[in-house]
Amino acid sequence: KQEVTQIPAALSVPEGENLVLNCSFTDSAIYNLQWFRQDPGKGLTSLLLIQSSQREQTSGRLNASLDKSSGRSTLYIAASQPGDSATYLCAGLSGSARQLTFGSGTQLTVLP
Amino acid sequence: GAVVSQHPSWVICKSGTSVKIECRSLDFQATTMFWYRQFPKQSLMLMATSNEGSKATYEQGVEKDKFLINHASLTLSTLTVTSAHPEDSSFYICSARDPASGANVLTFGAGSRLTVL
């Protein structure tokens, strides 16, 4: 059964810093790995989706990488802004039912 | 793009009552929908997989008689929390697979926040 872990659970950085969020998964037979953003009390916003055949995806200041062999993914946020403050969730799609398994999230606070 | 709508977005009910949450795929047909539950400060946990025209598949530890799932059409799945209690208060989110986007892409609803008094 797929297990997804995110480290750190919480992170606080000053505005302008570059930062990395980590995600690890136990079953390397994933179809894809996705990063989401969740604001307090809100639903999910999909940020980046990396297919199993890809190594990374970029969108603006965000870059996500995937290393299936080591069971790891990272989300890199460049030049962080207070508006980036949110909880970031990673999720791996795997299994015959193609289910998404979520990590516990990293709560990011960017201080102005 | 694919859109999934959830209704209601929030609901408050008394203990012992039943609450129904709807998940609709607005511009595509979804043979499979997924229901998740998220407690405060925790991640999303898959509750069940809803299959159109057949019984839902529940994850271990999820009571199927308490969380009734009906997927009677290709655009609608409903989750009914029966005899709700305060411990059922949570954020419920559904997702659906749009075949046109490929088997590996899920679209999420905005979620429904249930508060049981």
PDB file of C-alpha atoms in Angstrom:
ATOM      1  CA  LYS A   1       0.000   0.000   0.000  1.00  0.00           C
ATOM      2  CA  GLN A   2       1.319   3.397  -1.007  1.00  0.00           C
ATOM      3  CA  GLU A   3       2.485   5.694   1.784  1.00  0.00           C
ATOM      4  CA  VAL A   4       3.432   9.309   1.192  1.00  0.00           C
ATOM      5  CA  THR A   5       5.441  11.378   3.647  1.00  0.00           C
ATOM      6  CA  GLN A   6       6.182  15.083   3.599  1.00  0.00           C
ATOM      7  CA  ILE A   7       8.951  16.886   5.406  1.00  0.00           C
ATOM      8  CA  PRO A   8       8.947  19.351   7.044  1.00  0.00           C
ATOM      9  CA  ALA A   9       5.459  19.542   8.500  1.00  0.00           C
ATOM     10  CA  ALA A  10       5.770  23.294   8.815  1.00  0.00           C
ATOM     11  CA  LEU A  11       8.164  25.864   7.443  1.00  0.00           C
ATOM     12  CA  SER A  12       8.502  29.586   8.012  1.00  0.00           C
ATOM     13  CA  VAL A  13      10.751  31.700   5.801  1.00  0.00           C
ATOM     14  CA  PRO A  14      11.295  35.393   5.129  1.00  0.00           C
ATOM     15  CA  GLU A  15      10.032  36.824   1.891  1.00  0.00           C
ATOM     16  CA  GLY A  16      12.343  36.398  -1.068  1.00  0.00           C
ATOM     17  CA  GLU A  17      13.933  33.137   0.020  1.00  0.00           C
ATOM     18  CA  ASN A  18      14.106  30.101  -2.202  1.00  0.00           C
ATOM     19  CA  LEU A  19      12.808  26.965  -0.539  1.00  0.00           C
ATOM     20  CA  VAL A  20      12.383  23.239  -1.075  1.00  0.00           C
ATOM     21  CA  LEU A  21       9.562  21.024   0.093  1.00  0.00           C
ATOM     22  CA  ASN A  22      10.151  17.303   0.253  1.00  0.00           C
ATOM     23  CA  CYS A  23       7.894  14.364  -0.500  1.00  0.00           C
ATOM     24  CA  SER A  24       8.719  10.666  -0.340  1.00  0.00           C
ATOM     25  CA  PHE A  25       6.667   7.661  -1.374  1.00  0.00           C
ATOM     26  CA  THR A  26       7.053   3.951  -0.731  1.00  0.00           C
ATOM     27  CA  ASP A  27       5.694   2.431  -3.945  1.00  0.00           C
ATOM     28  CA  SER A  28       7.793   3.509  -6.908  1.00  0.00           C
ATOM     29  CA  ALA A  29       5.226   2.109  -9.340  1.00  0.00           C
ATOM     30  CA  ILE A  30       3.378   5.388  -9.517  1.00  0.00           C
ATOM     31  CA  TYR A  31       1.628   6.748 -12.576  1.00  0.00           C
ATOM     32  CA  ASN A  32       2.281  10.332 -11.601  1.00  0.00           C
ATOM     33  CA  LEU A  33       3.109  12.608  -8.693  1.00  0.00           C
ATOM     34  CA  GLN A  34       1.132  15.767  -8.124  1.00  0.00           C
ATOM     35  CA  TRP A  35       1.634  18.836  -5.982  1.00  0.00           C
ATOM     36  CA  PHE A  36      -1.337  20.771  -4.646  1.00  0.00           C
ATOM     37  CA  ARG A  37      -1.835  23.955  -2.718  1.00  0.00           C
ATOM     38  CA  GLN A  38      -4.540  24.272  -0.089  1.00  0.00           C
ATOM     39  CA  ASP A  39      -5.485  27.544   1.546  1.00  0.00           C
ATOM     40  CA  PRO A  40      -7.142  27.438   4.991  1.00  0.00           C
ATOM     41  CA  GLY A  41     -10.683  26.118   4.786  1.00  0.00           C
ATOM     42  CA  LYS A  42     -10.486  25.768   1.018  1.00  0.00           C
ATOM     43  CA  GLY A  43     -10.238  23.009  -1.549  1.00  0.00           C
ATOM     44  CA  LEU A  44      -7.234  21.920  -3.563  1.00  0.00           C
ATOM     45  CA  THR A  45      -5.433  23.833  -6.283  1.00  0.00           C
ATOM     46  CA  SER A  46      -3.326  21.676  -8.557  1.00  0.00           C
ATOM     47  CA  LEU A  47       0.135  23.161  -9.044  1.00  0.00           C
ATOM     48  CA  LEU A  48       2.187  20.652 -10.965  1.00  0.00           C
ATOM     49  CA  LEU A  49       1.755  17.097 -12.193  1.00  0.00           C
ATOM     50  CA  ILE A  50       4.767  14.980 -13.091  1.00  0.00           C
ATOM     51  CA  GLN A  51       4.162  11.866 -15.137  1.00  0.00           C
ATOM     52  CA  SER A  52       6.141   8.768 -14.199  1.00  0.00           C
ATOM     53  CA  SER A  53       8.213   9.135 -17.370  1.00  0.00           C
ATOM     54  CA  GLN A  54       9.166  12.721 -16.544  1.00  0.00           C
ATOM     55  CA  ARG A  55      11.874  14.064 -14.269  1.00  0.00           C
ATOM     56  CA  GLU A  56      10.517  17.525 -13.606  1.00  0.00           C
ATOM     57  CA  GLN A  57       7.861  20.100 -14.356  1.00  0.00           C
ATOM     58  CA  THR A  58       8.018  23.877 -14.115  1.00  0.00           C
ATOM     59  CA  SER A  59       5.388  26.549 -13.769  1.00  0.00           C
ATOM     60  CA  GLY A  60       6.490  30.097 -13.086  1.00  0.00           C
ATOM     61  CA  ARG A  61       8.412  30.175  -9.829  1.00  0.00           C
ATOM     62  CA  LEU A  62       7.610  26.536  -9.110  1.00  0.00           C
ATOM     63  CA  ASN A  63       9.663  23.546 -10.109  1.00  0.00           C
ATOM     64  CA  ALA A  64       8.848  19.991  -9.147  1.00  0.00           C
ATOM     65  CA  SER A  65      11.150  17.036  -9.601  1.00  0.00           C
ATOM     66  CA  LEU A  66      10.533  13.317  -9.486  1.00  0.00           C
ATOM     67  CA  ASP A  67      12.989  10.511  -8.779  1.00  0.00           C
ATOM     68  CA  LYS A  68      11.103   7.242  -8.870  1.00  0.00           C
ATOM     69  CA  SER A  69      14.134   5.117  -8.037  1.00  0.00           C
ATOM     70  CA  SER A  70      14.601   6.843  -4.717  1.00  0.00           C
ATOM     71  CA  GLY A  71      10.902   7.431  -4.124  1.00  0.00           C
ATOM     72  CA  ARG A  72      11.269  11.180  -3.805  1.00  0.00           C
ATOM     73  CA  SER A  73       9.855  14.372  -5.172  1.00  0.00           C
ATOM     74  CA  THR A  74      10.697  17.949  -4.366  1.00  0.00           C
ATOM     75  CA  LEU A  75       8.868  21.197  -4.905  1.00  0.00           C
ATOM     76  CA  TYR A  76      11.143  24.185  -5.341  1.00  0.00           C
ATOM     77  CA  ILE A  77       9.683  27.640  -4.842  1.00  0.00           C
ATOM     78  CA  ALA A  78      11.824  30.525  -5.996  1.00  0.00           C
ATOM     79  CA  ALA A  79      11.704  34.028  -4.563  1.00  0.00           C
ATOM     80  CA  SER A  80       8.947  33.215  -2.109  1.00  0.00           C
ATOM     81  CA  GLN A  81       6.158  35.723  -1.479  1.00  0.00           C
ATOM     82  CA  PRO A  82       3.667  36.122   1.387  1.00  0.00           C
ATOM     83  CA  GLY A  83       0.956  35.006  -1.038  1.00  0.00           C
ATOM     84  CA  ASP A  84       2.675  31.634  -1.238  1.00  0.00           C
ATOM     85  CA  SER A  85       1.652  30.958   2.359  1.00  0.00           C
ATOM     86  CA  ALA A  86      -0.520  27.838   2.333  1.00  0.00           C
ATOM     87  CA  THR A  87      -0.366  24.112   2.927  1.00  0.00           C
ATOM     88  CA  TYR A  88       1.331  22.180   0.161  1.00  0.00           C
ATOM     89  CA  LEU A  89       0.313  18.594  -0.433  1.00  0.00           C
ATOM     90  CA  CYS A  90       1.925  16.003  -2.622  1.00  0.00           C
ATOM     91  CA  ALA A  91       0.041  12.967  -3.848  1.00  0.00           C
ATOM     92  CA  GLY A  92       1.018   9.870  -5.782  1.00  0.00           C
ATOM     93  CA  LEU A  93      -1.305   8.068  -8.180  1.00  0.00           C
ATOM     94  CA  SER A  94      -0.799   4.322  -8.016  1.00  0.00           C
ATOM     95  CA  GLY A  95      -2.477   0.952  -7.821  1.00  0.00           C
ATOM     96  CA  SER A  96      -4.850  -0.889 -10.099  1.00  0.00           C
ATOM     97  CA  ALA A  97      -7.645   1.486  -9.070  1.00  0.00           C
ATOM     98  CA  ARG A  98      -5.399   4.471  -9.828  1.00  0.00           C
ATOM     99  CA  GLN A  99      -6.000   6.090  -6.462  1.00  0.00           C
ATOM    100  CA  LEU A 100      -4.321   9.200  -5.165  1.00  0.00           C
ATOM    101  CA  THR A 101      -2.497   8.873  -1.871  1.00  0.00           C
ATOM    102  CA  PHE A 102      -1.775  12.155  -0.153  1.00  0.00           C
ATOM    103  CA  GLY A 103       1.048  13.187   2.115  1.00  0.00           C
ATOM    104  CA  SER A 104       0.341  14.971   5.359  1.00  0.00           C
ATOM    105  CA  GLY A 105       1.322  18.325   3.903  1.00  0.00           C
ATOM    106  CA  THR A 106       3.796  21.097   4.622  1.00  0.00           C
ATOM    107  CA  GLN A 107       2.375  24.285   6.081  1.00  0.00           C
ATOM    108  CA  LEU A 108       4.363  27.151   4.599  1.00  0.00           C
ATOM    109  CA  THR A 109       4.423  30.659   6.027  1.00  0.00           C
ATOM    110  CA  VAL A 110       6.268  33.364   4.136  1.00  0.00           C
ATOM    111  CA  LEU A 111       6.900  36.368   6.339  1.00  0.00           C
ATOM    112  CA  PRO A 112       6.801  39.834   4.774  1.00  0.00           C
TER     113      PRO A 112
ATOM    114  CA  GLY B   1     -11.205  22.107 -18.661  1.00  0.00           C
ATOM    115  CA  ALA B   2     -12.937  19.523 -16.555  1.00  0.00           C
ATOM    116  CA  VAL B   3     -14.976  20.934 -13.675  1.00  0.00           C
ATOM    117  CA  VAL B   4     -16.298  19.141 -10.615  1.00  0.00           C
ATOM    118  CA  SER B   5     -18.929  20.811  -8.487  1.00  0.00           C
ATOM    119  CA  GLN B   6     -19.746  19.950  -4.889  1.00  0.00           C
ATOM    120  CA  HIS B   7     -22.865  20.947  -3.021  1.00  0.00           C
ATOM    121  CA  PRO B   8     -23.335  22.145  -0.386  1.00  0.00           C
ATOM    122  CA  SER B   9     -20.048  23.890   0.262  1.00  0.00           C
ATOM    123  CA  TRP B  10     -20.819  23.914   3.940  1.00  0.00           C
ATOM    124  CA  VAL B  11     -23.536  22.438   6.145  1.00  0.00           C
ATOM    125  CA  ILE B  12     -24.352  22.472   9.834  1.00  0.00           C
ATOM    126  CA  CYS B  13     -26.625  19.814  11.239  1.00  0.00           C
ATOM    127  CA  LYS B  14     -27.781  18.403  14.538  1.00  0.00           C
ATOM    128  CA  SER B  15     -26.435  15.154  15.884  1.00  0.00           C
ATOM    129  CA  GLY B  16     -28.449  12.191  14.688  1.00  0.00           C
ATOM    130  CA  THR B  17     -29.560  13.677  11.381  1.00  0.00           C
ATOM    131  CA  SER B  18     -28.402  12.601   7.933  1.00  0.00           C
ATOM    132  CA  VAL B  19     -26.635  14.834   5.467  1.00  0.00           C
ATOM    133  CA  LYS B  20     -26.229  14.371   1.724  1.00  0.00           C
ATOM    134  CA  ILE B  21     -23.337  15.829  -0.248  1.00  0.00           C
ATOM    135  CA  GLU B  22     -23.408  15.914  -4.026  1.00  0.00           C
ATOM    136  CA  CYS B  23     -20.499  15.681  -6.420  1.00  0.00           C
ATOM    137  CA  ARG B  24     -21.192  16.533 -10.044  1.00  0.00           C
ATOM    138  CA  SER B  25     -18.993  16.435 -13.102  1.00  0.00           C
ATOM    139  CA  LEU B  26     -20.224  19.436 -15.065  1.00  0.00           C
ATOM    140  CA  ASP B  27     -18.808  18.929 -18.518  1.00  0.00           C
ATOM    141  CA  PHE B  28     -17.781  15.312 -18.668  1.00  0.00           C
ATOM    142  CA  GLN B  29     -18.971  11.875 -17.744  1.00  0.00           C
ATOM    143  CA  ALA B  30     -17.208  10.211 -14.853  1.00  0.00           C
ATOM    144  CA  THR B  31     -17.478   6.478 -14.414  1.00  0.00           C
ATOM    145  CA  THR B  32     -15.316   6.719 -11.315  1.00  0.00           C
ATOM    146  CA  MET B  33     -15.381   9.261  -8.521  1.00  0.00           C
ATOM    147  CA  PHE B  34     -13.451   9.305  -5.271  1.00  0.00           C
ATOM    148  CA  TRP B  35     -14.489  10.603  -1.861  1.00  0.00           C
ATOM    149  CA  TYR B  36     -11.943  11.941   0.611  1.00  0.00           C
ATOM    150  CA  ARG B  37     -12.190  13.186   4.176  1.00  0.00           C
ATOM    151  CA  GLN B  38      -9.909  15.724   5.771  1.00  0.00           C
ATOM    152  CA  PHE B  39      -9.855  16.410   9.494  1.00  0.00           C
ATOM    153  CA  PRO B  40      -8.419  19.730  10.748  1.00  0.00           C
ATOM    154  CA  LYS B  41      -4.672  20.016  10.330  1.00  0.00           C
ATOM    155  CA  GLN B  42      -4.557  16.607   8.644  1.00  0.00           C
ATOM    156  CA  SER B  43      -4.225  15.398   5.089  1.00  0.00           C
ATOM    157  CA  LEU B  44      -6.842  13.941   2.790  1.00  0.00           C
ATOM    158  CA  MET B  45      -7.737  10.331   3.389  1.00  0.00           C
ATOM    159  CA  LEU B  46      -9.483   8.301   0.746  1.00  0.00           C
ATOM    160  CA  MET B  47     -12.827   7.031   2.005  1.00  0.00           C
ATOM    161  CA  ALA B  48     -14.221   5.208  -0.973  1.00  0.00           C
ATOM    162  CA  THR B  49     -14.191   4.770  -4.712  1.00  0.00           C
ATOM    163  CA  SER B  50     -17.551   5.360  -6.325  1.00  0.00           C
ATOM    164  CA  ASN B  51     -18.314   3.444  -9.500  1.00  0.00           C
ATOM    165  CA  GLU B  52     -21.255   4.317 -11.701  1.00  0.00           C
ATOM    166  CA  GLY B  53     -23.871   1.621 -11.659  1.00  0.00           C
ATOM    167  CA  SER B  54     -22.202  -0.543  -9.046  1.00  0.00           C
ATOM    168  CA  LYS B  55     -21.412  -0.609  -5.364  1.00  0.00           C
ATOM    169  CA  ALA B  56     -18.757   1.674  -3.982  1.00  0.00           C
ATOM    170  CA  THR B  57     -15.462   0.289  -2.765  1.00  0.00           C
ATOM    171  CA  TYR B  58     -14.718   1.442   0.760  1.00  0.00           C
ATOM    172  CA  GLU B  59     -11.301   1.829   2.323  1.00  0.00           C
ATOM    173  CA  GLN B  60     -10.446  -0.098   5.430  1.00  0.00           C
ATOM    174  CA  GLY B  61     -11.961   1.441   8.521  1.00  0.00           C
ATOM    175  CA  VAL B  62     -14.702   3.362   6.700  1.00  0.00           C
ATOM    176  CA  GLU B  63     -18.203   2.240   7.676  1.00  0.00           C
ATOM    177  CA  LYS B  64     -20.203   1.651   4.525  1.00  0.00           C
ATOM    178  CA  ASP B  65     -23.495   1.732   6.396  1.00  0.00           C
ATOM    179  CA  LYS B  66     -22.681   5.131   7.819  1.00  0.00           C
ATOM    180  CA  PHE B  67     -21.275   6.707   4.689  1.00  0.00           C
ATOM    181  CA  LEU B  68     -23.668   5.780   1.915  1.00  0.00           C
ATOM    182  CA  ILE B  69     -22.409   6.378  -1.580  1.00  0.00           C
ATOM    183  CA  ASN B  70     -24.631   6.395  -4.630  1.00  0.00           C
ATOM    184  CA  HIS B  71     -23.334   6.856  -8.157  1.00  0.00           C
ATOM    185  CA  ALA B  72     -26.509   6.466 -10.138  1.00  0.00           C
ATOM    186  CA  SER B  73     -25.500   8.502 -13.160  1.00  0.00           C
ATOM    187  CA  LEU B  74     -22.329   9.313 -15.039  1.00  0.00           C
ATOM    188  CA  THR B  75     -22.316  12.882 -13.729  1.00  0.00           C
ATOM    189  CA  LEU B  76     -23.424  12.532 -10.131  1.00  0.00           C
ATOM    190  CA  SER B  77     -22.175  10.782  -7.033  1.00  0.00           C
ATOM    191  CA  THR B  78     -23.656  11.414  -3.609  1.00  0.00           C
ATOM    192  CA  LEU B  79     -22.268  10.819  -0.150  1.00  0.00           C
ATOM    193  CA  THR B  80     -24.801  10.547   2.660  1.00  0.00           C
ATOM    194  CA  VAL B  81     -23.548  10.730   6.212  1.00  0.00           C
ATOM    195  CA  THR B  82     -26.204   8.863   8.164  1.00  0.00           C
ATOM    196  CA  SER B  83     -26.961   9.595  11.819  1.00  0.00           C
ATOM    197  CA  ALA B  84     -24.179  12.139  11.909  1.00  0.00           C
ATOM    198  CA  HIS B  85     -22.273  12.743  15.130  1.00  0.00           C
ATOM    199  CA  PRO B  86     -19.816  15.481  16.097  1.00  0.00           C
ATOM    200  CA  GLU B  87     -16.868  13.227  15.284  1.00  0.00           C
ATOM    201  CA  ASP B  88     -18.083  13.158  11.665  1.00  0.00           C
ATOM    202  CA  SER B  89     -17.414  16.882  11.401  1.00  0.00           C
ATOM    203  CA  SER B  90     -14.859  17.182   8.654  1.00  0.00           C
ATOM    204  CA  PHE B  91     -14.061  18.508   5.201  1.00  0.00           C
ATOM    205  CA  TYR B  92     -15.295  16.134   2.512  1.00  0.00           C
ATOM    206  CA  ILE B  93     -13.809  16.390  -0.988  1.00  0.00           C
ATOM    207  CA  CYS B  94     -14.668  14.456  -4.106  1.00  0.00           C
ATOM    208  CA  SER B  95     -12.694  13.952  -7.274  1.00  0.00           C
ATOM    209  CA  ALA B  96     -13.560  12.566 -10.660  1.00  0.00           C
ATOM    210  CA  ARG B  97     -11.697  11.217 -13.608  1.00  0.00           C
ATOM    211  CA  ASP B  98     -12.353  12.837 -16.967  1.00  0.00           C
ATOM    212  CA  PRO B  99     -11.622  10.233 -19.646  1.00  0.00           C
ATOM    213  CA  ALA B 100     -10.685  12.976 -22.089  1.00  0.00           C
ATOM    214  CA  SER B 101      -7.875  14.073 -19.764  1.00  0.00           C
ATOM    215  CA  GLY B 102      -6.513  10.593 -19.503  1.00  0.00           C
ATOM    216  CA  ALA B 103      -6.834   7.889 -16.903  1.00  0.00           C
ATOM    217  CA  ASN B 104      -4.254   9.471 -14.654  1.00  0.00           C
ATOM    218  CA  VAL B 105      -5.720  12.927 -14.108  1.00  0.00           C
ATOM    219  CA  LEU B 106      -8.261  13.648 -11.397  1.00  0.00           C
ATOM    220  CA  THR B 107     -10.296  16.813 -11.026  1.00  0.00           C
ATOM    221  CA  PHE B 108     -11.273  17.867  -7.515  1.00  0.00           C
ATOM    222  CA  GLY B 109     -14.359  19.553  -6.197  1.00  0.00           C
ATOM    223  CA  ALA B 110     -14.057  22.544  -3.879  1.00  0.00           C
ATOM    224  CA  GLY B 111     -15.057  20.492  -0.864  1.00  0.00           C
ATOM    225  CA  SER B 112     -17.942  20.417   1.590  1.00  0.00           C
ATOM    226  CA  ARG B 113     -17.439  21.331   5.222  1.00  0.00           C
ATOM    227  CA  LEU B 114     -19.699  19.427   7.577  1.00  0.00           C
ATOM    228  CA  THR B 115     -20.208  20.556  11.149  1.00  0.00           C
ATOM    229  CA  VAL B 116     -22.298  18.337  13.393  1.00  0.00           C
ATOM    230  CA  LEU B 117     -23.545  19.985  16.573  1.00  0.00           C
TER     231      LEU B 117
END
